[in-house]
PDB file of C-alpha atoms and ligand atoms in Angstrom:
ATOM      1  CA  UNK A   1      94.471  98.074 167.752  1.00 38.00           C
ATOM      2  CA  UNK A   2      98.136  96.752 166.439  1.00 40.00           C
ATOM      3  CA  UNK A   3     100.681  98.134 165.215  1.00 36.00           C
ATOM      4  CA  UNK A   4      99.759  96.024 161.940  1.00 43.00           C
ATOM      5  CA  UNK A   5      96.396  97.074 161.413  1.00 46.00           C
ATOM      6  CA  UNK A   6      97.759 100.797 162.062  1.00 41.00           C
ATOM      7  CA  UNK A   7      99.837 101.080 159.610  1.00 41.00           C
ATOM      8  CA  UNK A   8      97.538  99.631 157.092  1.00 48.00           C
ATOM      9  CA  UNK A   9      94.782 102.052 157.762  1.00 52.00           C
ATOM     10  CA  UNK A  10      97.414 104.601 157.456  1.00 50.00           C
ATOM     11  CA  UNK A  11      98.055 102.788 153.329  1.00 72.00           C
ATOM     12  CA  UNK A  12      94.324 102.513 153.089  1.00 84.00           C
ATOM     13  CA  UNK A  13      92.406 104.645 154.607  1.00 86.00           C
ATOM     14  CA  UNK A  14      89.808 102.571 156.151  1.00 91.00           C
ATOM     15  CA  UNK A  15      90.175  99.057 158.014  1.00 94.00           C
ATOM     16  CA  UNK A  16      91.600  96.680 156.238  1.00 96.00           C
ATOM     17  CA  UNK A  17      90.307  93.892 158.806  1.00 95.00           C
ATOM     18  CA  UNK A  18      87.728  93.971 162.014  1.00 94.00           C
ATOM     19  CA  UNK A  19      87.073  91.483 164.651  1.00 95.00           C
ATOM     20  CA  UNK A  20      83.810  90.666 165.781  1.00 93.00           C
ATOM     21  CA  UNK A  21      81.821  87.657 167.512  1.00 92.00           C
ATOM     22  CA  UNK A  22      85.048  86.461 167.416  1.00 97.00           C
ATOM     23  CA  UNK A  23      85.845  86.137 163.937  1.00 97.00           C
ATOM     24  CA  UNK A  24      87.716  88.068 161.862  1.00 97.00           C
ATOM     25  CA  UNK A  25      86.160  90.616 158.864  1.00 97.00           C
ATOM     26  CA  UNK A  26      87.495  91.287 155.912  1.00 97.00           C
ATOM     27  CA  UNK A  27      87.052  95.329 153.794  1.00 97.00           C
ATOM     28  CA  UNK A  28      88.850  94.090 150.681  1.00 96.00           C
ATOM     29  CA  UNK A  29      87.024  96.643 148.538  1.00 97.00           C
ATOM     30  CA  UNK A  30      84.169  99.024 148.827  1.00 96.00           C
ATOM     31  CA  UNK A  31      82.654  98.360 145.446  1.00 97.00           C
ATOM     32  CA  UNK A  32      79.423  97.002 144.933  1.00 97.00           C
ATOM     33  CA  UNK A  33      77.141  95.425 142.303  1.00 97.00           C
ATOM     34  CA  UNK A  34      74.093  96.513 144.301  1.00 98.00           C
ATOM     35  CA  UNK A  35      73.138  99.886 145.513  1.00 97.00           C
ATOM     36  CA  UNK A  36      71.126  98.565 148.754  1.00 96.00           C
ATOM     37  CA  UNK A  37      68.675 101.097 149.751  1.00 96.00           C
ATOM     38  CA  UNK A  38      69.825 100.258 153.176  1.00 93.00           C
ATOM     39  CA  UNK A  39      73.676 100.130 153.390  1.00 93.00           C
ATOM     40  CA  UNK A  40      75.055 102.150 155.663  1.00 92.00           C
ATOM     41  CA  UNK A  41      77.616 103.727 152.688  1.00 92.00           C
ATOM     42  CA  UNK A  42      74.544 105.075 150.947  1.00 91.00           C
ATOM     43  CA  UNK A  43      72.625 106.366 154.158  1.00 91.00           C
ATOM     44  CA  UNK A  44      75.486 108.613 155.658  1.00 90.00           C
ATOM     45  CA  UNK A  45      78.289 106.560 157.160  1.00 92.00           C
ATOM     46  CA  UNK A  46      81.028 104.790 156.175  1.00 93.00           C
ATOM     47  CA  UNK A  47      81.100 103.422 159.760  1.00 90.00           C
ATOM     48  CA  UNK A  48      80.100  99.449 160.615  1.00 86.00           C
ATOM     49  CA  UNK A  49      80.294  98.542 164.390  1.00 85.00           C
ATOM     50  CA  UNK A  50      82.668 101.248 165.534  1.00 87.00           C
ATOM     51  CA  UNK A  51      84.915 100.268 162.225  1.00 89.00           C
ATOM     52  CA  UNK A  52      85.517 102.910 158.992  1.00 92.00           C
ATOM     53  CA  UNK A  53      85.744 100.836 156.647  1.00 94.00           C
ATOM     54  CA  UNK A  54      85.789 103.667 153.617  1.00 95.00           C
ATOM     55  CA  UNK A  55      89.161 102.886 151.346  1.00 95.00           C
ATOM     56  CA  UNK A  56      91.308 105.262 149.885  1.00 95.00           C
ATOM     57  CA  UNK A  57      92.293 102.487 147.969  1.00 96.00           C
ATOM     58  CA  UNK A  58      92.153  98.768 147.989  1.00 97.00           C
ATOM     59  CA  UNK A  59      94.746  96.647 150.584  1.00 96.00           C
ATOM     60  CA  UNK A  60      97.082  94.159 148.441  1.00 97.00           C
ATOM     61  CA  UNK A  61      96.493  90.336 149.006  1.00 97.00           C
ATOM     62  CA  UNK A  62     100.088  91.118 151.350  1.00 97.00           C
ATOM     63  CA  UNK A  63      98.506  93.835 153.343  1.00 96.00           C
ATOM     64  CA  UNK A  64      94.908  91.934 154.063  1.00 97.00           C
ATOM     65  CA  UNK A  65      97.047  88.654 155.197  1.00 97.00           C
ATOM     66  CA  UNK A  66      99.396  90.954 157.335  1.00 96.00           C
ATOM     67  CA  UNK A  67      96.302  92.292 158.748  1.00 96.00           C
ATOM     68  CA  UNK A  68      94.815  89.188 159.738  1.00 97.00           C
ATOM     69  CA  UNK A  69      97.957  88.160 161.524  1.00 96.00           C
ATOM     70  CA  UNK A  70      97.316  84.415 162.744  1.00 97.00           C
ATOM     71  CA  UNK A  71      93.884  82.661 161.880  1.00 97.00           C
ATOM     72  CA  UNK A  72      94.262  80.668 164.685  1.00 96.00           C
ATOM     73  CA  UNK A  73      92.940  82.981 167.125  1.00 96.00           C
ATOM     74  CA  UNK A  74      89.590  83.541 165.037  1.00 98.00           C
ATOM     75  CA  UNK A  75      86.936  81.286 164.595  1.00 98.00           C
ATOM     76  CA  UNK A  76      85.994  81.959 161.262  1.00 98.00           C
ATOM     77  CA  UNK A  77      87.904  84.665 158.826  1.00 98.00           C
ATOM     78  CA  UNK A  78      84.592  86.350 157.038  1.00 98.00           C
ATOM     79  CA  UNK A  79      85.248  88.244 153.551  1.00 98.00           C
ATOM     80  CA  UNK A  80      82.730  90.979 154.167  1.00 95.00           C
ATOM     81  CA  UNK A  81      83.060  94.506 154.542  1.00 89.00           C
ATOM     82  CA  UNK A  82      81.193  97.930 153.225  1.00 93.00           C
ATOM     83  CA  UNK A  83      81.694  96.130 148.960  1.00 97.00           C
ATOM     84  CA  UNK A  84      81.244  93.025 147.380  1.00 98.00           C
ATOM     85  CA  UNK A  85      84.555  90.346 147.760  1.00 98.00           C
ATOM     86  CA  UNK A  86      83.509  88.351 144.522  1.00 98.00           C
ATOM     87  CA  UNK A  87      84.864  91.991 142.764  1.00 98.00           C
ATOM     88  CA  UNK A  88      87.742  90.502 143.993  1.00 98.00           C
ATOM     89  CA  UNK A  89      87.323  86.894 143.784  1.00 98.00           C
ATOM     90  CA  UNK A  90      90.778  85.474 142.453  1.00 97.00           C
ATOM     91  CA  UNK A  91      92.912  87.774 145.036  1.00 97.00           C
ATOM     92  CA  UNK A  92      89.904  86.620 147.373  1.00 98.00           C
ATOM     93  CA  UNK A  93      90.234  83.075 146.355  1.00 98.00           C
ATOM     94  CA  UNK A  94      94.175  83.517 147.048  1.00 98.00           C
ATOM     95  CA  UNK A  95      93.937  84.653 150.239  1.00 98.00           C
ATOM     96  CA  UNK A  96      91.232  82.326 151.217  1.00 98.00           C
ATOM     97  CA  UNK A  97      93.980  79.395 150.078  1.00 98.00           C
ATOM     98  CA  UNK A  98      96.743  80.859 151.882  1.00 97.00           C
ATOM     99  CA  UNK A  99      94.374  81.411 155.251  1.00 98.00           C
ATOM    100  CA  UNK A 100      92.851  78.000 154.980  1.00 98.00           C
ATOM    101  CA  UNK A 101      96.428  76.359 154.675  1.00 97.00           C
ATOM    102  CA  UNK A 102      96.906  77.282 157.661  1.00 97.00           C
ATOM    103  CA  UNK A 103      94.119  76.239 159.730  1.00 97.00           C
ATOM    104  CA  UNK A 104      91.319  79.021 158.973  1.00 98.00           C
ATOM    105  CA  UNK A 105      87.105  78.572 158.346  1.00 98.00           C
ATOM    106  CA  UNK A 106      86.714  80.662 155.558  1.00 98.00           C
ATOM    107  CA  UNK A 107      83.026  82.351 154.484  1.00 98.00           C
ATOM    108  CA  UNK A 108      82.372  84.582 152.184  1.00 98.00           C
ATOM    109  CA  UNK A 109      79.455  86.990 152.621  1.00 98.00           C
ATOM    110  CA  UNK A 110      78.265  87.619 148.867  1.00 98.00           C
ATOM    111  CA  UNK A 111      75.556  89.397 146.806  1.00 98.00           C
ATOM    112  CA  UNK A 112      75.769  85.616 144.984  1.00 98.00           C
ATOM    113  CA  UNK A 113      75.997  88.004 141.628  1.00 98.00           C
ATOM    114  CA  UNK A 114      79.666  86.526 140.523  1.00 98.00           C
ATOM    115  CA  UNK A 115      78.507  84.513 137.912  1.00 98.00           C
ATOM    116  CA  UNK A 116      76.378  87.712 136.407  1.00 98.00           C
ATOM    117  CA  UNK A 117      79.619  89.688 137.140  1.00 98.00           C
ATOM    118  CA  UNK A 118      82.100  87.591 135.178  1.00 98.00           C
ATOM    119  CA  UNK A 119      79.655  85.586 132.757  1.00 98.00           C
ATOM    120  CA  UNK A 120      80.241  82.412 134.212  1.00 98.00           C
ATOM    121  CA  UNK A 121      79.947  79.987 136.253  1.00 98.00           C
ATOM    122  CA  UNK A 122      82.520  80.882 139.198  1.00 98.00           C
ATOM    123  CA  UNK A 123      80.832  78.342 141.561  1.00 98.00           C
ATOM    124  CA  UNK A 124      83.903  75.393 140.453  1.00 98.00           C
ATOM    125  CA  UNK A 125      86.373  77.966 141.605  1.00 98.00           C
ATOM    126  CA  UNK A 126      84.926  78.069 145.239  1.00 98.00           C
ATOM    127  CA  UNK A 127      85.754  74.486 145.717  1.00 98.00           C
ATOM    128  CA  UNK A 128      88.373  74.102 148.519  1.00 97.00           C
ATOM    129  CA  UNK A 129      89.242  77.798 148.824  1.00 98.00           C
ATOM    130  CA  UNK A 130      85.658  78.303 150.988  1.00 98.00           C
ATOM    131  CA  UNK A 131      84.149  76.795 153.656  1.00 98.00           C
ATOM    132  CA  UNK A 132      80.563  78.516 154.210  1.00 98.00           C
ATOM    133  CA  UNK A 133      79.165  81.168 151.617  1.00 98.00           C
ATOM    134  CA  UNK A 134      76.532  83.696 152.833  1.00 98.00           C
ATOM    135  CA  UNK A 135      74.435  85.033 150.243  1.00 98.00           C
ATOM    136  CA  UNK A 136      72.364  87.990 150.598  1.00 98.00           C
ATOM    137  CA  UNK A 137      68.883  86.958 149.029  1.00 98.00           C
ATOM    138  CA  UNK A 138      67.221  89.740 151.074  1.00 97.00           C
ATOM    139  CA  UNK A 139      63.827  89.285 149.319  1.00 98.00           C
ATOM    140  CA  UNK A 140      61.455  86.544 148.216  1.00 98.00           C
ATOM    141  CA  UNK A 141      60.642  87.827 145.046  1.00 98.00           C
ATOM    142  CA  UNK A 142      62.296  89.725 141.777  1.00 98.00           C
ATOM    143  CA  UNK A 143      59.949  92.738 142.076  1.00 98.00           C
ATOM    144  CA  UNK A 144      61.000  93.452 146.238  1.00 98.00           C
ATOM    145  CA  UNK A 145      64.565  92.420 145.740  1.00 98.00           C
ATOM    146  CA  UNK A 146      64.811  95.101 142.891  1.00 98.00           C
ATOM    147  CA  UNK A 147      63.180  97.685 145.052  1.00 97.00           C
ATOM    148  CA  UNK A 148      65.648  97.224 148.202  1.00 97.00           C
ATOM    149  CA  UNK A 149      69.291  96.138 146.052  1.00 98.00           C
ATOM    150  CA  UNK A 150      68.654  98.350 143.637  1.00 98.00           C
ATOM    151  CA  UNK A 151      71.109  96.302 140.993  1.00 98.00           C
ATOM    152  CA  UNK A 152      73.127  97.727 138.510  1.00 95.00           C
ATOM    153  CA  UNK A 153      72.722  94.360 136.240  1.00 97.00           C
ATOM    154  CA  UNK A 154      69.700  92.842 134.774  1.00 97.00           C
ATOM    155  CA  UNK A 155      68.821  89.908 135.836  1.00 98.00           C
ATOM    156  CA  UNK A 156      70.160  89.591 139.181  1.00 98.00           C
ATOM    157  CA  UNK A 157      67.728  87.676 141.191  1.00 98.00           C
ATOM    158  CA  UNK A 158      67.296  84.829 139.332  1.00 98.00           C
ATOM    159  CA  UNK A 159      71.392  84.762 138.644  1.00 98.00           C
ATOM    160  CA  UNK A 160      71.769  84.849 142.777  1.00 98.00           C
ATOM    161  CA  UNK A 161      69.340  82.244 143.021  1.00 98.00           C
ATOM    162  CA  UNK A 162      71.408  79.622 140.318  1.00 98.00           C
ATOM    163  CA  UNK A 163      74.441  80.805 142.004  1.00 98.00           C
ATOM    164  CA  UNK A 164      73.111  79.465 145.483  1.00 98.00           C
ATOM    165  CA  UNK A 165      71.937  76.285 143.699  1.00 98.00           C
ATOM    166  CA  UNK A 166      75.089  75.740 141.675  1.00 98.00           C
ATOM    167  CA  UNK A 167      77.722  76.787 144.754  1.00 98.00           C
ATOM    168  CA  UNK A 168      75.747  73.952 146.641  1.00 98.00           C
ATOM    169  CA  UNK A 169      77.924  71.101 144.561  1.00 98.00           C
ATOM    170  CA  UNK A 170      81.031  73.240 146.130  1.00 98.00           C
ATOM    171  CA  UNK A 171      80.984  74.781 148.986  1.00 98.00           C
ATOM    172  CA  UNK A 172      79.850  72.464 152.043  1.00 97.00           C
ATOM    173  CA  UNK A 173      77.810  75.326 154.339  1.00 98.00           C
ATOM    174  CA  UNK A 174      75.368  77.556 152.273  1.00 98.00           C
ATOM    175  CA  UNK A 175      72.885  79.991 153.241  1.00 98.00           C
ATOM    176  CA  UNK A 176      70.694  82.173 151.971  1.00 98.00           C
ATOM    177  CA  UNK A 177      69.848  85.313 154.600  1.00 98.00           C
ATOM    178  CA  UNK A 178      67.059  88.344 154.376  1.00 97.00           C
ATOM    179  CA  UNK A 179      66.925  90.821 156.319  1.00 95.00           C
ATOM    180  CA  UNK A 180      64.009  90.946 159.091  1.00 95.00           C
ATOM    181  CA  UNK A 181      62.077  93.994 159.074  1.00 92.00           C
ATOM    182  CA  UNK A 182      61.816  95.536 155.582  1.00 94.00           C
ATOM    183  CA  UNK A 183      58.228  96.279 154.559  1.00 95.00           C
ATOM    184  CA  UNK A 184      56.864  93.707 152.323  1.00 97.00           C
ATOM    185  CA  UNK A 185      59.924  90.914 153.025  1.00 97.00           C
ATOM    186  CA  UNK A 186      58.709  87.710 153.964  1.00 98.00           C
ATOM    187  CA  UNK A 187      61.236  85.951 155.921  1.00 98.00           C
ATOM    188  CA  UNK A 188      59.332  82.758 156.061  1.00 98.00           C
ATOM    189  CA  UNK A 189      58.916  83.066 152.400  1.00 98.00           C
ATOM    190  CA  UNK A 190      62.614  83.767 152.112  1.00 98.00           C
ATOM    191  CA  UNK A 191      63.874  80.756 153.854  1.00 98.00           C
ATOM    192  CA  UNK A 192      61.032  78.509 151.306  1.00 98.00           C
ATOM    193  CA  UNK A 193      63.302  79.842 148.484  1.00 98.00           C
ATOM    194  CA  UNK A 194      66.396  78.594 150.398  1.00 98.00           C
ATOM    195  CA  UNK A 195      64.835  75.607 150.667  1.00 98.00           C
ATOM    196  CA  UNK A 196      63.472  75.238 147.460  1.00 97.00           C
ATOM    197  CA  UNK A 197      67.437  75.101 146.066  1.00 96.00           C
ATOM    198  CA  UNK A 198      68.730  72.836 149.213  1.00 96.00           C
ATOM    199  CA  UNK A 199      70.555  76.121 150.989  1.00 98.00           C
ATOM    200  CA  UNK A 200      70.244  76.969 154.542  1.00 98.00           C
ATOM    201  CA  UNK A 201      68.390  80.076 155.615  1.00 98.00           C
ATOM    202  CA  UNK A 202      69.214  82.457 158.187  1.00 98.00           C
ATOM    203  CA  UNK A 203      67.201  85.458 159.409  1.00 97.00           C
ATOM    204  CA  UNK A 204      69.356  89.123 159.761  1.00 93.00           C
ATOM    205  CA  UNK A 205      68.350  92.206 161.672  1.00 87.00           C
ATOM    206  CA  UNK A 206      69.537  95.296 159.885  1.00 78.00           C
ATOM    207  CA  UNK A 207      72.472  97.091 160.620  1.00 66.00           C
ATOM    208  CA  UNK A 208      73.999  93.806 162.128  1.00 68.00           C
ATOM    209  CA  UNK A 209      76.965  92.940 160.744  1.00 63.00           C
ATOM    210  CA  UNK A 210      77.044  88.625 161.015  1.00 62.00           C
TER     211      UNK A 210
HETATM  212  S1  SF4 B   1      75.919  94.618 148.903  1.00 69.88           S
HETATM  213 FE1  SF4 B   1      76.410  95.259 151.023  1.00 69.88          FE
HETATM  214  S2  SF4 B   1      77.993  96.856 150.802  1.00 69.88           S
HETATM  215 FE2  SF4 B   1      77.017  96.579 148.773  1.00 69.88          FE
HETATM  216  S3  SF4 B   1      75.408  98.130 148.654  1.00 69.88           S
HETATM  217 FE3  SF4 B   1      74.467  96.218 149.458  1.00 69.88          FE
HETATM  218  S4  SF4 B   1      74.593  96.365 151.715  1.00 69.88           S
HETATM  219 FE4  SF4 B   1      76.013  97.897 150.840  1.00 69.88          FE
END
Protein backbone atom coordinates (compact mmCIF):
# COMPACT_ATOMS: atom_id res chain seq x y z
CA UNK A 1 0.00 0.00 0.00
CA UNK A 2 1.48 3.81 -0.47
CA UNK A 3 2.06 6.21 1.47
CA UNK A 4 -0.84 8.05 -0.60
CA UNK A 5 -3.49 5.71 -0.22
CA UNK A 6 -2.46 5.59 3.66
CA UNK A 7 -3.01 8.65 4.50
CA UNK A 8 -6.27 8.86 2.76
CA UNK A 9 -7.75 5.93 4.52
CA UNK A 10 -6.52 7.58 7.57
CA UNK A 11 -9.08 11.07 6.16
CA UNK A 12 -11.64 8.52 5.15
CA UNK A 13 -11.91 5.72 6.76
CA UNK A 14 -12.22 3.20 4.11
CA UNK A 15 -10.26 2.94 0.65
CA UNK A 16 -10.48 5.59 -1.29
CA UNK A 17 -9.11 3.51 -4.42
CA UNK A 18 -8.34 -0.48 -5.05
CA UNK A 19 -6.53 -2.20 -7.77
CA UNK A 20 -7.70 -5.18 -9.29
CA UNK A 21 -7.39 -7.19 -12.74
CA UNK A 22 -5.28 -4.52 -13.25
CA UNK A 23 -7.39 -1.62 -13.20
CA UNK A 24 -7.93 0.74 -10.82
CA UNK A 25 -11.44 1.04 -8.47
CA UNK A 26 -12.89 3.80 -7.37
CA UNK A 27 -15.14 4.07 -3.39
CA UNK A 28 -16.24 7.65 -4.06
CA UNK A 29 -19.28 7.20 -1.81
CA UNK A 30 -21.10 4.45 -0.08
CA UNK A 31 -24.59 5.65 -0.84
CA UNK A 32 -26.94 3.85 -2.80
CA UNK A 33 -30.27 4.17 -4.65
CA UNK A 34 -30.80 0.42 -4.32
CA UNK A 35 -30.80 -1.72 -1.29
CA UNK A 36 -29.51 -5.05 -3.17
CA UNK A 37 -30.55 -7.98 -1.25
CA UNK A 38 -27.13 -9.19 -2.04
CA UNK A 39 -24.48 -6.46 -1.39
CA UNK A 40 -22.04 -7.30 0.73
CA UNK A 41 -22.80 -3.78 2.97
CA UNK A 42 -26.22 -5.19 3.76
CA UNK A 43 -25.13 -8.93 4.45
CA UNK A 44 -22.35 -8.21 7.14
CA UNK A 45 -19.22 -6.72 5.61
CA UNK A 46 -18.05 -3.72 4.50
CA UNK A 47 -15.15 -5.73 2.97
CA UNK A 48 -14.79 -6.26 -1.17
CA UNK A 49 -11.72 -8.38 -2.23
CA UNK A 50 -9.56 -7.89 0.83
CA UNK A 51 -10.54 -3.90 0.52
CA UNK A 52 -12.85 -1.87 3.41
CA UNK A 53 -14.30 0.21 1.56
CA UNK A 54 -16.83 1.66 4.51
CA UNK A 55 -16.32 5.77 4.57
CA UNK A 56 -16.26 7.84 7.41
CA UNK A 57 -16.84 10.34 5.01
CA UNK A 58 -16.58 10.94 1.34
CA UNK A 59 -12.75 11.58 -0.35
CA UNK A 60 -12.66 15.16 -2.19
CA UNK A 61 -12.27 15.10 -6.08
CA UNK A 62 -8.24 16.09 -4.72
CA UNK A 63 -7.99 13.11 -2.50
CA UNK A 64 -9.58 10.35 -5.13
CA UNK A 65 -7.05 11.82 -7.96
CA UNK A 66 -4.12 11.73 -5.36
CA UNK A 67 -5.16 8.28 -4.76
CA UNK A 68 -5.08 7.14 -8.16
CA UNK A 69 -1.61 8.50 -8.63
CA UNK A 70 -0.76 7.95 -12.49
CA UNK A 71 -3.47 6.31 -14.85
CA UNK A 72 -0.92 5.16 -16.88
CA UNK A 73 -0.12 2.16 -15.03
CA UNK A 74 -3.91 0.93 -15.04
CA UNK A 75 -5.75 -0.31 -17.76
CA UNK A 76 -8.95 1.02 -17.10
CA UNK A 77 -9.82 3.49 -13.93
CA UNK A 78 -13.46 1.88 -12.85
CA UNK A 79 -15.86 4.25 -10.67
CA UNK A 80 -17.25 1.47 -8.54
CA UNK A 81 -17.07 0.80 -5.05
CA UNK A 82 -19.58 -0.38 -2.01
CA UNK A 83 -22.34 3.09 -3.42
CA UNK A 84 -23.55 4.37 -6.45
CA UNK A 85 -20.89 7.09 -8.42
CA UNK A 86 -23.85 8.79 -10.40
CA UNK A 87 -24.64 10.23 -6.46
CA UNK A 88 -21.72 11.84 -7.41
CA UNK A 89 -21.83 12.36 -11.01
CA UNK A 90 -20.50 16.04 -11.62
CA UNK A 91 -17.36 15.51 -9.08
CA UNK A 92 -17.42 12.00 -10.95
CA UNK A 93 -17.66 13.58 -14.29
CA UNK A 94 -14.64 15.96 -13.10
CA UNK A 95 -12.47 13.50 -12.22
CA UNK A 96 -13.26 11.31 -15.10
CA UNK A 97 -12.10 14.64 -17.34
CA UNK A 98 -9.08 15.23 -15.46
CA UNK A 99 -8.09 11.20 -15.59
CA UNK A 100 -8.97 10.90 -19.22
CA UNK A 101 -6.75 14.06 -20.08
CA UNK A 102 -4.26 12.30 -19.25
CA UNK A 103 -4.38 9.11 -20.95
CA UNK A 104 -7.01 7.00 -18.76
CA UNK A 105 -10.15 4.38 -20.02
CA UNK A 106 -12.71 5.49 -17.90
CA UNK A 107 -16.05 3.14 -16.93
CA UNK A 108 -18.42 3.72 -14.75
CA UNK A 109 -20.18 0.82 -13.02
CA UNK A 110 -23.85 2.25 -12.43
CA UNK A 111 -27.32 1.24 -11.12
CA UNK A 112 -28.24 3.30 -14.67
CA UNK A 113 -30.85 5.18 -12.10
CA UNK A 114 -29.20 8.89 -12.73
CA UNK A 115 -31.76 10.11 -14.79
CA UNK A 116 -34.55 8.89 -12.01
CA UNK A 117 -32.09 10.43 -9.46
CA UNK A 118 -31.80 13.94 -10.89
CA UNK A 119 -35.03 14.08 -13.21
CA UNK A 120 -33.27 14.18 -16.28
CA UNK A 121 -31.69 13.11 -18.82
CA UNK A 122 -27.87 12.93 -17.59
CA UNK A 123 -26.93 10.64 -20.56
CA UNK A 124 -25.54 14.19 -22.75
CA UNK A 125 -23.30 14.78 -19.80
CA UNK A 126 -21.48 11.34 -20.20
CA UNK A 127 -20.26 12.33 -23.56
CA UNK A 128 -16.42 12.52 -23.57
CA UNK A 129 -15.95 12.26 -19.80
CA UNK A 130 -16.66 8.12 -20.15
CA UNK A 131 -15.46 5.57 -22.09
CA UNK A 132 -17.50 2.23 -21.17
CA UNK A 133 -20.61 2.37 -18.71
CA UNK A 134 -21.60 -0.85 -16.84
CA UNK A 135 -25.04 -0.98 -15.81
CA UNK A 136 -26.37 -3.30 -13.36
CA UNK A 137 -29.71 -4.66 -14.99
CA UNK A 138 -29.47 -7.74 -12.73
CA UNK A 139 -32.94 -9.02 -13.76
CA UNK A 140 -35.06 -9.54 -16.86
CA UNK A 141 -38.11 -8.33 -15.59
CA UNK A 142 -39.70 -5.36 -13.21
CA UNK A 143 -41.26 -7.86 -10.76
CA UNK A 144 -37.48 -9.92 -10.08
CA UNK A 145 -35.47 -6.76 -10.34
CA UNK A 146 -37.72 -5.25 -7.51
CA UNK A 147 -37.35 -8.35 -5.44
CA UNK A 148 -33.33 -8.48 -5.56
CA UNK A 149 -32.53 -4.19 -5.76
CA UNK A 150 -34.97 -3.52 -3.59
CA UNK A 151 -35.22 0.39 -4.94
CA UNK A 152 -35.94 3.22 -3.00
CA UNK A 153 -37.62 5.03 -6.24
CA UNK A 154 -40.55 4.04 -8.26
CA UNK A 155 -40.04 3.26 -11.36
CA UNK A 156 -36.61 2.15 -11.59
CA UNK A 157 -36.47 -0.58 -14.07
CA UNK A 158 -37.91 0.85 -16.84
CA UNK A 159 -35.80 4.33 -16.03
CA UNK A 160 -32.42 1.92 -16.11
CA UNK A 161 -33.56 0.47 -19.16
CA UNK A 162 -34.05 4.24 -21.15
CA UNK A 163 -30.93 5.17 -19.47
CA UNK A 164 -29.02 2.19 -21.25
CA UNK A 165 -30.85 3.09 -24.50
CA UNK A 166 -30.31 6.83 -24.27
CA UNK A 167 -26.37 6.58 -22.89
CA UNK A 168 -25.95 4.44 -26.17
CA UNK A 169 -25.88 7.94 -28.40
CA UNK A 170 -22.88 8.81 -25.77
CA UNK A 171 -20.87 6.64 -24.43
CA UNK A 172 -19.07 4.26 -27.10
CA UNK A 173 -18.89 0.73 -24.85
CA UNK A 174 -22.23 -0.17 -23.05
CA UNK A 175 -23.31 -3.09 -21.23
CA UNK A 176 -25.88 -4.31 -19.47
CA UNK A 177 -24.70 -7.23 -16.72
CA UNK A 178 -26.94 -9.73 -14.31
CA UNK A 179 -25.77 -11.56 -12.03
CA UNK A 180 -25.54 -15.53 -12.66
CA UNK A 181 -27.07 -17.53 -10.07
CA UNK A 182 -30.03 -15.76 -8.42
CA UNK A 183 -33.18 -17.89 -8.36
CA UNK A 184 -35.53 -16.95 -11.02
CA UNK A 185 -32.78 -14.61 -13.17
CA UNK A 186 -32.56 -15.51 -16.60
CA UNK A 187 -29.29 -14.57 -17.92
CA UNK A 188 -30.13 -15.45 -21.44
CA UNK A 189 -33.21 -13.45 -21.01
CA UNK A 190 -31.11 -10.67 -19.56
CA UNK A 191 -28.71 -10.29 -22.35
CA UNK A 192 -32.27 -10.31 -24.97
CA UNK A 193 -33.08 -7.06 -23.05
CA UNK A 194 -29.52 -5.78 -23.75
CA UNK A 195 -30.05 -6.53 -27.00
CA UNK A 196 -33.34 -5.40 -27.46
CA UNK A 197 -31.83 -1.54 -26.70
CA UNK A 198 -28.41 -2.19 -28.84
CA UNK A 199 -26.18 -2.62 -25.36
CA UNK A 200 -23.75 -5.31 -24.79
CA UNK A 201 -24.40 -7.96 -22.19
CA UNK A 202 -22.13 -9.47 -19.85
CA UNK A 203 -22.76 -12.33 -17.39
CA UNK A 204 -21.43 -11.66 -13.39
CA UNK A 205 -20.90 -14.23 -10.69
CA UNK A 206 -21.77 -12.79 -7.33
CA UNK A 207 -19.48 -11.44 -5.02
CA UNK A 208 -17.06 -10.66 -8.01
CA UNK A 209 -16.13 -7.41 -8.17
CA UNK A 210 -15.49 -6.70 -12.39
S1 LIG B 1 -25.96 -0.85 -6.07
FE1 LIG B 1 -24.09 -1.98 -5.46
S2 LIG B 1 -23.38 -0.97 -3.57
FE2 LIG B 1 -25.53 -0.33 -3.92
S3 LIG B 1 -26.79 -1.74 -2.72
FE3 LIG B 1 -26.61 -2.59 -4.83
S4 LIG B 1 -24.83 -3.98 -4.79
FE4 LIG B 1 -24.72 -2.66 -2.95
Amino acid sequence: MSNQLSSCLEATGGAISYALHGNCYLNITNRCTLRCSFCPKFNGTWNVQGSALRLRREPTADEILDSVGDPGQYRQIVFCGLGEPTLRLYTSLEIASRLRARGAHVRFNTDGLANLVYGRDVTPDLEDNVDELSISLNAQNEILYNRYCRPKLAGAYRSLLEFARRATDFVPDVTLTAIDGLPGVDIDACASVAAGIGAKFRRRVLDQVG
